[in-house]
CSV table of C-alpha atoms in Angstrom, one decimal:
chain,number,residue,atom,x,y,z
A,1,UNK,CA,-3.4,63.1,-58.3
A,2,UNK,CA,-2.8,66.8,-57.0
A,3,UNK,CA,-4.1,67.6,-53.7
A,4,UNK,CA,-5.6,70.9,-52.8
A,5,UNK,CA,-2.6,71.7,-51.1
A,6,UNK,CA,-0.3,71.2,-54.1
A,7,UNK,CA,-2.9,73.0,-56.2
A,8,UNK,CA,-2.6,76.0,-53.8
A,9,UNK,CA,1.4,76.2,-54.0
A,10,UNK,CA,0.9,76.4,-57.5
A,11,UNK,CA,-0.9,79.2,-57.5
A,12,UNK,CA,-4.0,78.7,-58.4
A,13,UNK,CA,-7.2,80.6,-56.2
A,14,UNK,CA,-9.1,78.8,-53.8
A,15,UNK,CA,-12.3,78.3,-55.4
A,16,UNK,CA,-10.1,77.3,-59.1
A,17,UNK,CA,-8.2,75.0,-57.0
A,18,UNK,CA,-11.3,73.1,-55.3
A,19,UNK,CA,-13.2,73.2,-59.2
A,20,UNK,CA,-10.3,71.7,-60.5
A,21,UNK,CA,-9.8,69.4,-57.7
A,22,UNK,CA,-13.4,68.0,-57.9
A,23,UNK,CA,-13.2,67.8,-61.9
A,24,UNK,CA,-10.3,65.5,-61.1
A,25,UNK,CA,-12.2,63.1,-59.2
A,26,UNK,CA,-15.4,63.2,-61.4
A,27,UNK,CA,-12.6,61.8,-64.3
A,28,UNK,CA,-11.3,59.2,-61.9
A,29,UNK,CA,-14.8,58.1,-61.3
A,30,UNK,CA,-15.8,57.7,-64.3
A,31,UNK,CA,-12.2,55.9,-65.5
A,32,UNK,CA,-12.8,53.5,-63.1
A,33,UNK,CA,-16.8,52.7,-63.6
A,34,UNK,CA,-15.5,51.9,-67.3
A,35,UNK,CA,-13.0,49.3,-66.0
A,36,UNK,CA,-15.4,47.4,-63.9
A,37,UNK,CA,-18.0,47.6,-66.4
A,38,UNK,CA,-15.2,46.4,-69.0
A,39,UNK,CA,-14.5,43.4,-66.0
A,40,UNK,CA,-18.2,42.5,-65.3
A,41,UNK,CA,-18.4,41.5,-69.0
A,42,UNK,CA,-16.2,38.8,-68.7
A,43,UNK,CA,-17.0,35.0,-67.9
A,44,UNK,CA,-14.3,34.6,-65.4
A,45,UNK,CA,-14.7,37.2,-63.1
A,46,UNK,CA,-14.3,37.2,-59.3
A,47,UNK,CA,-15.1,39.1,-56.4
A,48,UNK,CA,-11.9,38.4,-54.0
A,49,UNK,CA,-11.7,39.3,-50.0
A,50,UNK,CA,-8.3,39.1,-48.9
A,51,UNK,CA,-8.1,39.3,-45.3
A,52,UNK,CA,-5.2,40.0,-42.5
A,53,UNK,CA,-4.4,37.4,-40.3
A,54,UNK,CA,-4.0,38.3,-36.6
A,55,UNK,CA,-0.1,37.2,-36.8
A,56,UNK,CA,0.6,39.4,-40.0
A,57,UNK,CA,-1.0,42.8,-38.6
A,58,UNK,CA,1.2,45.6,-37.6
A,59,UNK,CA,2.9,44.8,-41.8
A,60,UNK,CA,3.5,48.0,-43.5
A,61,UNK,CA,0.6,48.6,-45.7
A,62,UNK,CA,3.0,48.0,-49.3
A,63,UNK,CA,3.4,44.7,-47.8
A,64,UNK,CA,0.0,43.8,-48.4
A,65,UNK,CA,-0.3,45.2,-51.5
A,66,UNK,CA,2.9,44.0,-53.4
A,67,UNK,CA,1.7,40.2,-52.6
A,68,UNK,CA,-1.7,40.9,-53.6
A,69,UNK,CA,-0.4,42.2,-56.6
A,70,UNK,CA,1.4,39.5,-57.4
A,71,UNK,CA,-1.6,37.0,-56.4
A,72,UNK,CA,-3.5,39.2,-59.4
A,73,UNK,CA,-1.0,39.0,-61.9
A,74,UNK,CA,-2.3,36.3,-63.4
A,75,UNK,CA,-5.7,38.3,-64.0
A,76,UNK,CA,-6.3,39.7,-67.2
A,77,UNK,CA,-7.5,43.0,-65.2
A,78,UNK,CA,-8.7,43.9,-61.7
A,79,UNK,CA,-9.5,46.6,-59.1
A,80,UNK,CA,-8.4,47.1,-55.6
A,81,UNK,CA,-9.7,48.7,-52.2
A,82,UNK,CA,-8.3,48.9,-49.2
A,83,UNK,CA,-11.4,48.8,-46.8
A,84,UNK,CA,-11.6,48.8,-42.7
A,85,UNK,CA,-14.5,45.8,-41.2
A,86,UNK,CA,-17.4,47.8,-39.1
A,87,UNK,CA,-16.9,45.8,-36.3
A,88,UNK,CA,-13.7,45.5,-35.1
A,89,UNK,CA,-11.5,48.0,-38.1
A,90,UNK,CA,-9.5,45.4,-39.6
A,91,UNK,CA,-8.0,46.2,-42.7
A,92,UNK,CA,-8.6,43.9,-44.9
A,93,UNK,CA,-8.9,44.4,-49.4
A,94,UNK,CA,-11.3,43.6,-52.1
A,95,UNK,CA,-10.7,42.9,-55.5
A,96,UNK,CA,-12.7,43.1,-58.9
A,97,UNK,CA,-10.5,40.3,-61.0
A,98,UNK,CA,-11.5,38.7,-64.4
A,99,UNK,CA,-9.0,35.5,-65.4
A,100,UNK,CA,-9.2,34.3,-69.0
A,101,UNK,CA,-9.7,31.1,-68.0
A,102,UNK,CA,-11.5,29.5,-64.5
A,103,UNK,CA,-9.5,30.8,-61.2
A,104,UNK,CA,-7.4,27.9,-59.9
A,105,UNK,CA,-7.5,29.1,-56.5
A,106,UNK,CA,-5.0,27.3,-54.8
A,107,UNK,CA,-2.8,29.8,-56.9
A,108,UNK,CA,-3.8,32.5,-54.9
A,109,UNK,CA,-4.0,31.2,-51.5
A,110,UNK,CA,-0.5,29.8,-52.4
A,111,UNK,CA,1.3,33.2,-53.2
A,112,UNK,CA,-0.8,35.2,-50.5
A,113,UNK,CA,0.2,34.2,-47.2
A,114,UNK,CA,-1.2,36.8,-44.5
A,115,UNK,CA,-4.1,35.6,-44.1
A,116,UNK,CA,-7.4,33.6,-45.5
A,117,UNK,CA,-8.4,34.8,-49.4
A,118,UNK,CA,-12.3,34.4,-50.0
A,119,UNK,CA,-14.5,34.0,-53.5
């Protein structure tokens, strides 16, 4: 997605640049709503913490996010945040995942190893 920035070296005014910016969210918004409501229909779906474990921080972020990824490949869909804890700022991510069958979740916990995975 463009920033306002990139928008601005293109060209475009200020106020076309910040319209088309926020039209460009609205359709990322409402892409995404569809998917999880697309997900939340499902029988196997999942609502999946995966957390950091003190030993593993200080990882580059893709790290994280490659294992994850492949922890999820099994999933017939899913959605991903990255998310920082209120009390101490830990990164840790949540995932939207539907499976077509029942999770087997030694699976998971067998591929992702930096840190605890929670269901």
């Amino acid at each position: 997605m463009k920033t306002l920035d990139d928008r601005l070296q293109e060209g475009q005014p200020i106020q076309k640049a910040i319209i088309n910016l926020n039209k460009s969210y609205q359709r990322r918004d409402s892409r995404l709503k569809k998917r999880l409501e697309n997900i939340l229909q499902n029988e196997y779906t999942y609502f999946i913490t995966f957390t950091i474990a003190p030993k593993n921080y200080g990882l580059k972020y893709n790290t994280y996010l490659r294992k994850i990824k492949e922890a999820l490949g099994h999933a017939s869909s899913w959605v991903l945040n990255s998310d920082y804890g209120d009390k101490n700022g830990r990164l840790h991510f949540h995932a939207v995942a539907t499976f077509e069958l029942q999770l087997d979740y030694n699976t998971l916990n067998a591929i992702y190893k930096y840190g605890t995975i929670d269901f």
